[in-house]
Coordinates of C-alpha atoms in Angstrom, one line a residue:
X56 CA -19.0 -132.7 22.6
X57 CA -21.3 -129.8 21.9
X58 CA -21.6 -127.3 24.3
X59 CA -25.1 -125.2 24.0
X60 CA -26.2 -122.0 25.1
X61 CA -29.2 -121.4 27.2
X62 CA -30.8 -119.5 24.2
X63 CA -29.7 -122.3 21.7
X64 CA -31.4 -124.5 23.9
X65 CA -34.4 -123.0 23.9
X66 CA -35.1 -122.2 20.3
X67 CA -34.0 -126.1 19.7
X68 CA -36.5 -127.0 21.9
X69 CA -39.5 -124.4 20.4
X70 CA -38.3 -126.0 16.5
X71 CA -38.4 -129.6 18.1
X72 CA -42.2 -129.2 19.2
X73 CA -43.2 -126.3 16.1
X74 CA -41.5 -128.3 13.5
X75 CA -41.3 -131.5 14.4
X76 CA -44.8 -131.9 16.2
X77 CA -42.9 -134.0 18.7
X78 CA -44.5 -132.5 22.1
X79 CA -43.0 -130.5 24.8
X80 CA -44.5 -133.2 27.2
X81 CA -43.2 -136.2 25.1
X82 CA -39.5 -134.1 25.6
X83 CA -40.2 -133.3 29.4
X84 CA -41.5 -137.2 30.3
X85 CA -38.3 -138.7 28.1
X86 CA -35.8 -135.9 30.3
X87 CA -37.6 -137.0 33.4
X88 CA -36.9 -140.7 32.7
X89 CA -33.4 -140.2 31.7
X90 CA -32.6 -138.7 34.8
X91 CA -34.0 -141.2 36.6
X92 CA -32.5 -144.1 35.0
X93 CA -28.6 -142.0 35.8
X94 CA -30.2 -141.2 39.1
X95 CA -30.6 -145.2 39.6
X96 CA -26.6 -145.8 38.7
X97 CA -25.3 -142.8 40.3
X98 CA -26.7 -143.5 43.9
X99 CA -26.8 -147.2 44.8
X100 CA -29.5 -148.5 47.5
X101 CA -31.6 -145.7 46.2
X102 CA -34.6 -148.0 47.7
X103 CA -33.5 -148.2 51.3
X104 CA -33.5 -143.7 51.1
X105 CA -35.8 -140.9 52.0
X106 CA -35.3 -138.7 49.0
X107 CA -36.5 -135.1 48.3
X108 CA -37.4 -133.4 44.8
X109 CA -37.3 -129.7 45.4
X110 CA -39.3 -128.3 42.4
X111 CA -40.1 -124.7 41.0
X112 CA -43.2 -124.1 39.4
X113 CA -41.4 -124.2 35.9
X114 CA -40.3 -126.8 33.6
X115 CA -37.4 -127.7 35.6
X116 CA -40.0 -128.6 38.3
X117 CA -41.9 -130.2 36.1
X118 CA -38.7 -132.7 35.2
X119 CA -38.2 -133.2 38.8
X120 CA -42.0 -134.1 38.9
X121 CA -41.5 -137.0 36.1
X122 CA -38.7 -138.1 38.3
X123 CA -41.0 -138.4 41.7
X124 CA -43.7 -140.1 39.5
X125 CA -40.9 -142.9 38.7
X126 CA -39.4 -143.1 42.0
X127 CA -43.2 -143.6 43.6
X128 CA -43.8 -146.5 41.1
X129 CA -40.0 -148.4 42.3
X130 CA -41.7 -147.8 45.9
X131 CA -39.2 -145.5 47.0
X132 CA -40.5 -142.8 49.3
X133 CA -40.4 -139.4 48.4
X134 CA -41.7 -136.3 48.6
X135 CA -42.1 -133.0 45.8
X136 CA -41.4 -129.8 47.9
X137 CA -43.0 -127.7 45.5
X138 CA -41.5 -123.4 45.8
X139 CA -44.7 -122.2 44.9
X140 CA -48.4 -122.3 45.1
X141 CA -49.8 -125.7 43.1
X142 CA -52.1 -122.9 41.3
X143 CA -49.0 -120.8 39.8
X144 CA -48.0 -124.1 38.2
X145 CA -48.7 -124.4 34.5
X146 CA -47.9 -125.8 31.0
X147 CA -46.1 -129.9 31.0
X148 CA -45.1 -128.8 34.0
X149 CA -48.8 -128.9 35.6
X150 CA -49.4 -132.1 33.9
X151 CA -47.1 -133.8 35.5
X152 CA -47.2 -132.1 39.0
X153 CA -51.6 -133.5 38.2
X154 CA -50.0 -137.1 37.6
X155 CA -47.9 -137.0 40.6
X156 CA -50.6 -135.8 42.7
X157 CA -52.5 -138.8 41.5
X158 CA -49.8 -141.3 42.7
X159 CA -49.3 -139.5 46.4
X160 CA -52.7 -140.4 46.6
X161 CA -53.2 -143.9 45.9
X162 CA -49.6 -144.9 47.4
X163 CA -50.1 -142.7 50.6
X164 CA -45.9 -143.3 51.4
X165 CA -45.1 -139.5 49.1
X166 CA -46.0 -136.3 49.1
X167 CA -46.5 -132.8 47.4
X168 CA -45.8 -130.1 50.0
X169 CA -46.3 -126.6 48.9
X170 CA -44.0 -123.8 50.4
X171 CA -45.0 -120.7 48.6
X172 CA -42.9 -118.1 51.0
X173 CA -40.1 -117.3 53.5
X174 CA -42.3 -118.3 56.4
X175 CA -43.5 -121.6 55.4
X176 CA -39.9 -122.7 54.1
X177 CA -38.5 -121.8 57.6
X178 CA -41.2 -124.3 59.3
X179 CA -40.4 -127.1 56.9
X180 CA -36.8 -127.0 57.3
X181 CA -36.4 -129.5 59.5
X182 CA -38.5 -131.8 57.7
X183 CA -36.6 -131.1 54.4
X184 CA -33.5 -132.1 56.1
X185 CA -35.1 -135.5 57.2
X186 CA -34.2 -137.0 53.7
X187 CA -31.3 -138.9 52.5
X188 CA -31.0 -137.0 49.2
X189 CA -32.1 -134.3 47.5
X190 CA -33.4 -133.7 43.7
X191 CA -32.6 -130.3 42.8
X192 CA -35.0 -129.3 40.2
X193 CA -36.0 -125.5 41.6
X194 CA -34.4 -123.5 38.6
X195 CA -32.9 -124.2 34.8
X196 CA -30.8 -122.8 32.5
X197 CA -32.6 -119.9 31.6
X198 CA -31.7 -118.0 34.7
X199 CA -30.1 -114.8 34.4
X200 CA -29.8 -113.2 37.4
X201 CA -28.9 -113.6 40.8
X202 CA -30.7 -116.1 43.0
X203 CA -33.1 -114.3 45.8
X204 CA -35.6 -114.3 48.2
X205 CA -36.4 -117.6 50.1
X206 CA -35.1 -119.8 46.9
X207 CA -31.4 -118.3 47.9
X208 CA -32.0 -119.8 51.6
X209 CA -33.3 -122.6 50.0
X210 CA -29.9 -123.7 48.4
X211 CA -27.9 -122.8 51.7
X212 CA -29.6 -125.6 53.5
X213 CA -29.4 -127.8 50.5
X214 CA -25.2 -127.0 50.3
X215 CA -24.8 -127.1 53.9
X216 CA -26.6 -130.1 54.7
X217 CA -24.1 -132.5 53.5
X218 CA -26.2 -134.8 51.7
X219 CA -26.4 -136.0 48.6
X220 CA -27.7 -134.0 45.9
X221 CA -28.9 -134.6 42.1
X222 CA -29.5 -131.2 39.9
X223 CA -31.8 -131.7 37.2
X224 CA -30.3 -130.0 33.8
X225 CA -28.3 -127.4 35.5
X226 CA -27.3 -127.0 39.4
X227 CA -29.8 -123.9 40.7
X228 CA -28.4 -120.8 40.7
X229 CA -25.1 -121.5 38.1
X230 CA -25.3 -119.7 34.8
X231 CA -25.9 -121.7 32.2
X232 CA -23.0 -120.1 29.9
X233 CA -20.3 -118.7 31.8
X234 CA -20.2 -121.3 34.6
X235 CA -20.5 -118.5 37.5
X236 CA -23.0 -118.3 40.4
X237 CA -25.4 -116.0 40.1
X238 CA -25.1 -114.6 43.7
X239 CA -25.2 -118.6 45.2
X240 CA -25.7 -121.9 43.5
X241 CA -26.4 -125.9 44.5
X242 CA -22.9 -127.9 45.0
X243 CA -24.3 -131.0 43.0
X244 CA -23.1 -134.4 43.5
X245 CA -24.0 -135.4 39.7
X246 CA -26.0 -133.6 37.2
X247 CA -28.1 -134.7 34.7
X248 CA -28.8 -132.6 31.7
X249 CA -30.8 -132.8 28.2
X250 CA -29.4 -132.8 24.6
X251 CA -26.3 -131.2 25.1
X252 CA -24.1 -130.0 27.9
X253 CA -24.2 -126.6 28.6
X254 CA -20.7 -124.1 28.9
X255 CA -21.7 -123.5 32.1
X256 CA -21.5 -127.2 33.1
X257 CA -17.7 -127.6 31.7
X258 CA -16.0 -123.9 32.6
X259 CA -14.1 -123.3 36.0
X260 CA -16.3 -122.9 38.6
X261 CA -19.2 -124.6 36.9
X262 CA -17.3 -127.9 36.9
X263 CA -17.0 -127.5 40.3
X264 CA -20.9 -127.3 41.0
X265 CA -22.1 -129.6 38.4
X266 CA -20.1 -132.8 39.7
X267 CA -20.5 -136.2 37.4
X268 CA -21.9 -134.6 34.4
X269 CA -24.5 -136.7 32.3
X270 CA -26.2 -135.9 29.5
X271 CA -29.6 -137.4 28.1
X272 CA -30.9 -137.5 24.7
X273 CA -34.2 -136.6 24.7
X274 CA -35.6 -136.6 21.4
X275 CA -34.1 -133.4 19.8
X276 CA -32.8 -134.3 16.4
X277 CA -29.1 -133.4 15.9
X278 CA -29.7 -131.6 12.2
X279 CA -31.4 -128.8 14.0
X280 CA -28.3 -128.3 16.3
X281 CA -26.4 -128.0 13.1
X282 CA -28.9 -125.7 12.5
X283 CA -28.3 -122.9 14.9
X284 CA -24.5 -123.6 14.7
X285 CA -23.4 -124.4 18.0
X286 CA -19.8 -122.9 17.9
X287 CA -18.6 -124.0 21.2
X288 CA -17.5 -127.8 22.5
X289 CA -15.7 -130.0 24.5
X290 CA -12.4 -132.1 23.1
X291 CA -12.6 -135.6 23.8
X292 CA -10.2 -138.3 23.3
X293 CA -11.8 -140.7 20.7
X294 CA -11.5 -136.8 18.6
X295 CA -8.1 -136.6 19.4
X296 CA -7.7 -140.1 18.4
X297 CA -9.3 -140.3 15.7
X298 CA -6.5 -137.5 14.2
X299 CA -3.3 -139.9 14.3
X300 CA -3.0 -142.7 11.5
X301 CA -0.8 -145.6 11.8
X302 CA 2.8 -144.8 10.3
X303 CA 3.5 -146.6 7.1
X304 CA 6.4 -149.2 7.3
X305 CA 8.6 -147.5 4.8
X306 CA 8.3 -144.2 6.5
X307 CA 11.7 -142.5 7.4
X308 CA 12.4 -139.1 9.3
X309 CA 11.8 -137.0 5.8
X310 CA 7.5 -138.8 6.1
X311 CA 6.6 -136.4 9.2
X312 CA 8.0 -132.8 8.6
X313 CA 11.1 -130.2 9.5
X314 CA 10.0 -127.7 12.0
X315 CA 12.2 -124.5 12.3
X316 CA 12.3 -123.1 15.4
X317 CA 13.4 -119.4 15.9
X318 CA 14.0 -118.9 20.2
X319 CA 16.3 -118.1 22.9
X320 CA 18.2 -115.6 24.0
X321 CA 21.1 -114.7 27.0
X322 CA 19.2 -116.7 30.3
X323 CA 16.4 -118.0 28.4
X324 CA 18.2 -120.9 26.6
X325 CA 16.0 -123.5 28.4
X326 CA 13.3 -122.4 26.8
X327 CA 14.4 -123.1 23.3
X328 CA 15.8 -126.2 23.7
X329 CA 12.4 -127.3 26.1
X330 CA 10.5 -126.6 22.6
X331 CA 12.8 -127.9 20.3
X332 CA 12.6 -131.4 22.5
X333 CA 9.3 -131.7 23.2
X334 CA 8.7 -131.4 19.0
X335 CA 11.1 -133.6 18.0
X336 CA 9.3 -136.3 20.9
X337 CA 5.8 -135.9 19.4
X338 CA 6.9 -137.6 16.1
X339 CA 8.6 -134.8 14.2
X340 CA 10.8 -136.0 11.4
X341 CA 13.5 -133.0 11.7
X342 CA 13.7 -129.8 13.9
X343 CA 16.3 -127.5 13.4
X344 CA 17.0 -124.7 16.2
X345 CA 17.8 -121.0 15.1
X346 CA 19.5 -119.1 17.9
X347 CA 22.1 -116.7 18.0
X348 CA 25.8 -117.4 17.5
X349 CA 27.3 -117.0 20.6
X350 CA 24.7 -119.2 22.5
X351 CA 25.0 -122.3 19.9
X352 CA 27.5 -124.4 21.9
X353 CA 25.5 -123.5 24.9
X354 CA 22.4 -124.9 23.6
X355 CA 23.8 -127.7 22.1
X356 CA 24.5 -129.7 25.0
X357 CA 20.9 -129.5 25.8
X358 CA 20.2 -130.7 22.3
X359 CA 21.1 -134.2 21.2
X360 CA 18.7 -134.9 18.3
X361 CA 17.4 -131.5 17.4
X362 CA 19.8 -129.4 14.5
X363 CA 20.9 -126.0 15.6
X364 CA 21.7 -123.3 13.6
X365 CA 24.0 -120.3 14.7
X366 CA 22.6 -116.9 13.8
X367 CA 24.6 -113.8 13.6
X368 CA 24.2 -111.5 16.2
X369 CA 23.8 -107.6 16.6
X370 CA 23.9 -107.8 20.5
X371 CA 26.0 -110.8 22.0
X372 CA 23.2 -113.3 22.8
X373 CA 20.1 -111.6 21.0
X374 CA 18.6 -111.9 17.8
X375 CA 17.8 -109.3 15.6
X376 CA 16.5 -108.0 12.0
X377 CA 20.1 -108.7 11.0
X378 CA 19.4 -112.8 10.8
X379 CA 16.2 -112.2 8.6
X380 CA 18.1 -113.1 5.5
X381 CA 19.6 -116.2 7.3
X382 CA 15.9 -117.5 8.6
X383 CA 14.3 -116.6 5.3
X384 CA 16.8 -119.4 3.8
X385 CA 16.7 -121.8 6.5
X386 CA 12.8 -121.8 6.0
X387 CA 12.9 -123.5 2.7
X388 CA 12.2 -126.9 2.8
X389 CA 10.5 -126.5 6.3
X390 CA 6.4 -127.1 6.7
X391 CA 6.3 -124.6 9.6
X392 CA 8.0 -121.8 12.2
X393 CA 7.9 -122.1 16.4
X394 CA 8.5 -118.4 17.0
X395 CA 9.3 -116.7 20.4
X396 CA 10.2 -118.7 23.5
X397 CA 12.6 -116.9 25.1
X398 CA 13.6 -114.9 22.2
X399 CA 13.9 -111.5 24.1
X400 CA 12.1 -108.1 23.6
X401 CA 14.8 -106.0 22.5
X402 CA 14.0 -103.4 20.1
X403 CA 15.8 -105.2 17.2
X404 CA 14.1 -108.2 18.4
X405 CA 11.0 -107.2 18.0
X406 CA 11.6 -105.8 14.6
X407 CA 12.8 -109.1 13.6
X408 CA 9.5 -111.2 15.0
X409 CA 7.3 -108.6 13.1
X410 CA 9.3 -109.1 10.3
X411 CA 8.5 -112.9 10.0
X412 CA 5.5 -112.1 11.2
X413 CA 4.5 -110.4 7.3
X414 CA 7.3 -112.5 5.1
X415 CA 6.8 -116.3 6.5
X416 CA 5.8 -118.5 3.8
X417 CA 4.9 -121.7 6.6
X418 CA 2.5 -121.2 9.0
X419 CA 3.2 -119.7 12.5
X420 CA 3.0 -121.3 15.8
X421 CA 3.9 -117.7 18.1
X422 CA 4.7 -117.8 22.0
X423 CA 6.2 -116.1 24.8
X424 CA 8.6 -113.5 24.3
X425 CA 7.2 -113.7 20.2
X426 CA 3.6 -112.6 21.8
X427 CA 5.7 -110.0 23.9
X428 CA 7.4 -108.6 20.7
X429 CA 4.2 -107.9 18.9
X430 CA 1.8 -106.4 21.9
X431 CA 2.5 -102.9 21.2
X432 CA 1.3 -103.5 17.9
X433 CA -0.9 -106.4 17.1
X434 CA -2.4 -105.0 13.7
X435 CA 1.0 -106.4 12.3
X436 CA -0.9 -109.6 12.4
X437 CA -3.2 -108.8 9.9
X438 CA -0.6 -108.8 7.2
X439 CA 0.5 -112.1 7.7
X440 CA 0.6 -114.9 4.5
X441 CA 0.2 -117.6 6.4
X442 CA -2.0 -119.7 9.1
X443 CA -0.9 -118.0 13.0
X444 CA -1.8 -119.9 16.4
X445 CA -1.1 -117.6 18.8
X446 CA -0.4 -119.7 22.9
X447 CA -0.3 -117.0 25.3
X448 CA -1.3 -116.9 29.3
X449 CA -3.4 -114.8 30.7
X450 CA -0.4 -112.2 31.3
X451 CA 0.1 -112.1 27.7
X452 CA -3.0 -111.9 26.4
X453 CA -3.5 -108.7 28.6
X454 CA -0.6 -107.7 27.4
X455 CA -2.0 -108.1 23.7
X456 CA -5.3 -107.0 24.6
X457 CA -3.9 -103.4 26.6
X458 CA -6.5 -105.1 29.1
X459 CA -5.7 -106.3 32.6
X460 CA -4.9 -110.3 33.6
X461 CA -8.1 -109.8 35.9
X462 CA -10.5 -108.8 33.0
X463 CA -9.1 -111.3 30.6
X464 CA -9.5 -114.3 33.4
X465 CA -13.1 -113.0 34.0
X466 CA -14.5 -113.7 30.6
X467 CA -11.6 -115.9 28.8
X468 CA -14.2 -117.3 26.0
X469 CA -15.2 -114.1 25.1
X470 CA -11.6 -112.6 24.8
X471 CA -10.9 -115.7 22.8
X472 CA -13.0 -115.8 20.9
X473 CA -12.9 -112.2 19.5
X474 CA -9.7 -112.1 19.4
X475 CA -9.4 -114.9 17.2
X476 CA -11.9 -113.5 14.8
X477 CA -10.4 -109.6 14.5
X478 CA -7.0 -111.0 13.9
X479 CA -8.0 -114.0 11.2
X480 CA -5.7 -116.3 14.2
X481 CA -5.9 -119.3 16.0
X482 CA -6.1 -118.4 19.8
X483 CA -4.8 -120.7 22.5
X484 CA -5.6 -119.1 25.9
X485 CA -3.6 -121.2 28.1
X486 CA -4.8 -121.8 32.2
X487 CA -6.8 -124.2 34.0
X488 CA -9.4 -125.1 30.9
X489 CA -7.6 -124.0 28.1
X490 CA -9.5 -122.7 25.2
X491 CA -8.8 -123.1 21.4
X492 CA -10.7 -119.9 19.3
X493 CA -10.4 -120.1 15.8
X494 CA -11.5 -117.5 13.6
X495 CA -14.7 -118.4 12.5
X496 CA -16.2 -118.4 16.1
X497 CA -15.8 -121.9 17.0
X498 CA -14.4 -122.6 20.0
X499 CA -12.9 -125.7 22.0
X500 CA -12.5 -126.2 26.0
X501 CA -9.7 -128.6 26.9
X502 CA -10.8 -131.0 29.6
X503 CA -7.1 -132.3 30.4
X504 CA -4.6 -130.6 33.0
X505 CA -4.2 -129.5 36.4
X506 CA -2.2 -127.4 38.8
X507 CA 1.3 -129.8 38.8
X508 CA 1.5 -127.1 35.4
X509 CA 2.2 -124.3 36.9
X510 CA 5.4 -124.5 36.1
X511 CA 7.9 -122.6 34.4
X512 CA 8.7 -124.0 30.8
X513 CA 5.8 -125.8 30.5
X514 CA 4.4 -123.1 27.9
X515 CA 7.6 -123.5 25.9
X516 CA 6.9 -127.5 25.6
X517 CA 3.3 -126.8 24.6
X518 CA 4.9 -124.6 21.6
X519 CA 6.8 -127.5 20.4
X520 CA 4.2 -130.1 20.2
X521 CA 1.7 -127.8 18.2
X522 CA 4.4 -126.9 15.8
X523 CA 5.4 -130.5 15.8
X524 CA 2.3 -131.2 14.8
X525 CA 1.8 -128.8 12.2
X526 CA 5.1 -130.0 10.6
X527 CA 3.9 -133.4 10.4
X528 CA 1.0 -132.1 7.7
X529 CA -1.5 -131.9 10.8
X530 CA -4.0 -129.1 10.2
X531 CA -3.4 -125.8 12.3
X532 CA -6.7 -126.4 13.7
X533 CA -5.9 -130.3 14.5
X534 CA -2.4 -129.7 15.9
X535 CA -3.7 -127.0 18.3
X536 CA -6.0 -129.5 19.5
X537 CA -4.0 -132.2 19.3
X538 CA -1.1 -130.4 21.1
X539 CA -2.9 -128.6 24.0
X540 CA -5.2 -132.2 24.6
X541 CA -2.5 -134.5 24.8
X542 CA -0.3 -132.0 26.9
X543 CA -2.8 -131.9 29.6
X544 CA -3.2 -135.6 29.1
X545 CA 0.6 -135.9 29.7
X546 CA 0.6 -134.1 33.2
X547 CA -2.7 -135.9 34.7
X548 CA -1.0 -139.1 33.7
X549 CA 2.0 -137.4 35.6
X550 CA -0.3 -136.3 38.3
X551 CA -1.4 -140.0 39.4
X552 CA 1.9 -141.3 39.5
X553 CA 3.5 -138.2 41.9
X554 CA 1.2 -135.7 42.5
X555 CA 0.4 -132.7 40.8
X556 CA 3.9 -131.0 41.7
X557 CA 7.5 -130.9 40.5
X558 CA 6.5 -131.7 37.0

């Protein structure tokens, strides 16, 4: 699912009407009625309520006006509270405010009531709240900046009202890419938008305020979105789906890949052996576990169909640039490398990442500890061979970034994304809404997980699907998909059978 921009939006709409000669009226009237046929199925016995459209003067208003017209001709009662002055209204959306004053007056059950100012809003509010449910359609996706004046007090009734309330394209006062409030913003029941969702409607809190997200076509032909390259979307399963062929019937475990994994260290042997698992249960053919000597027997009871491979050691239960040789030779014949979960940030250790870092011949799948090892020097990633899909947290990618957890959570597509580009990578940024960068600027928002993941290891498993993936001849780009979609998948299925704890 395509995820627009407010300014993509726009200039597909201005090629749509210059281009196409298709109308900015046609586009408004075919929005209107599109929200009105989800408004129908989202809120049942629409005909026995008292419903209000709150309309600014713009072309969101003028949506909420096609969507008054219909609702008048079902002889539903209604009534337009425009937040303006009829005579500041222009464009479609004075059209259709014309139309609509047309219908009030020949069914006499509706209304247009203009409230221009603070003063006028403060004598109506008690007949605004006289309605069963409210159409937000005061402002769209163009907004920039925070809501104020009597529009702001406007959306505090409407959120503290507790009734029902439909936004039209995007909940009032939510920023139509980043998802965040600009000052205050409607708390939605369902929202209906036009063409394509928006970031803002799918990114933490957006989701929040949007509520059951629909979207409408509404004319725009899909070449011109390919057009302005839309870069960012939503994963969804038939995608994901679509990615996994049946197994031939003469496949054996030599059909779907070795994966190497290079992890663990002295306290961190759970980690290894969590990724090693979870790759050989997403359909890997053969993993084989590098980890140092004296933790082997250790690990193996944790082990049963995973290979291990003991590793000389410089220090007693750490690896260092004195196993290169060793993994160098256990690569061959292996499609790609899981490097870092609990793998330790000794100094040798961190020679010894970097060092696989420039020689691997199979691509990378880096976590944890292997992030840890090359934050104080994250140019060695430009001299990779080989595909890299970096996982971290938020920690880590501060850690990577010399920035603070704060400022990476507070514009995580942006870091991403950037990131991903000056370092030729994959990017997972892992949290609530994890986001796959890749380097040429697209970007993917995972729709699956929740909190019952906040748990430690669960990064460690993530690492070994991906790179299970990957083995199994999945592209980097599909397995990262693959692996962070169906992990999240994995704990809501989780979540409805115990809860979103103790996974």
């Amino acid at each position: 699912m395509l995820l627009a921009t407010a300014n993509q939006m726009q200039a597909m709409d201005k090629e749509t009407i210059e281009s196409f000669g298709i109308p900015g009226l046609v586009l408004m009237e075919n929005a209107g009625r599109g929200a009105f046929d989800f408004l129908l199925k989202q809120f049942k016995n629409i005909e026995m309520k008292k419903v209000a459209v709150i309309a600014g003067r713009g072309n969101n208003g003028g949506d909420g006006f096609v969507i008054a017209r219909y609702l008048m001709e079902k002889g539903i009662r209604v009534n337009t509270f425009l937040l303006s002055t009829k005579e500041k209204v222009s464009g479609d959306a004075k059209v259709n405010m014309t139309l609509t004053q047309k219908l009030v007056e020949k069914t006499q059950n509706s209304s247009i009531i203009e409230i221009p100012d603070a003063d006028t809003f403060n004598n109506q509010k008690i007949n605004l709240l006289h309605h069963d449910l409210f159409i937000d359609a005061i402002l769209g996706t163009g907004l920039n900046s925070d809501v104020r004046g009597f529009f702001k007090d406007v959306i505090e009734l409407l959120n503290a009202s507790e009734k029902p309330v439909f936004s039209i394209d995007i909940p009032s006062g939510l920023h139509s890419d980043t998802g965040q409030p600009l000052g205050i913003a409607v708390k939605a029941d369902a929202t209906a938008t036009f063409a394509y969702a928006k970031a803002g409607h799918v990114l933490y809190p957006g989701n929040i305020y949007t509520g059951n997200l629909h979207i409408i076509d509404i004319g725009i032909p899909k070449y011109i979105a390919q057009k302005k390259e839309v870069k960012l979307s939503l994963i969804e399963q038939k995608e994901i789906a679509a990615l996994f062929a049946s197994r031939s019937f003469q496949s054996h475990k030599g059909s779907f890949g070795h994966l190497l994994v290079i992890a663990g260290s002295t306290g961190k042997t759970g980690a290894a052996a969590l990724c090693s698992n979870a790759a050989m249960r997403c359909g890997t053919g053969l993993v084989t576990l590098g980890i140092g000597k004296s933790l082997n027997k250790r690990i193996e009871a944790l082990l049963i169909e995973p290979m291990t491979f003991p590793l000389p050691e410089k220090d007693k239960g750490y690896l260092s640039d004195k196993c290169f040789d060793d993994i160098s030779s256990l690569m061959k014949g292996k499609q790609a490398l899981a490097l870092g979960p609990g793998i330790g940030t000794k100094k040798k250790t961190k020679k010894l990442v970097q060092k696989l870092i420039q020689m691997s011949q199979i691509p990378l799948i880096i976590d944890a500890d292997g992030l840890n090892c090359v934050a104080e020097n994250p140019e060695v990633l430009k001299e990779k061979k080989v595909p890299a899909i970096l996982t971290p947290h938020p920690g880590e990618m501060a850690r990577l970034c010399n920035s603070s957890t704060s400022d990476i959570q507070a514009d995580r597509l942006n870091v991403a994304s950037q990131f991903a580009n000056t370092y030729d990578s994959i990017l997972i940024l892992k949290g609530a809404q994890t986001i796959i960068s890749l380097p040429d600027g697209r970007s993917f928002i995972c729709p699956t997980g929740n909190p019952g993941m906040a748990s430690g290891g669960m990064g460690d498993v993530l690492t070994g699907l991906i790179a299970g993936f990957c083995a199994q001849g999945f592209s980097p780009e599909n397995a990262s998909l693959a692996g962070v979609y169906i992990h999240g998948l994995c704990a809501d299925i989780l979540s409805e059978n115990i809860g979103s704890f103790g996974f």
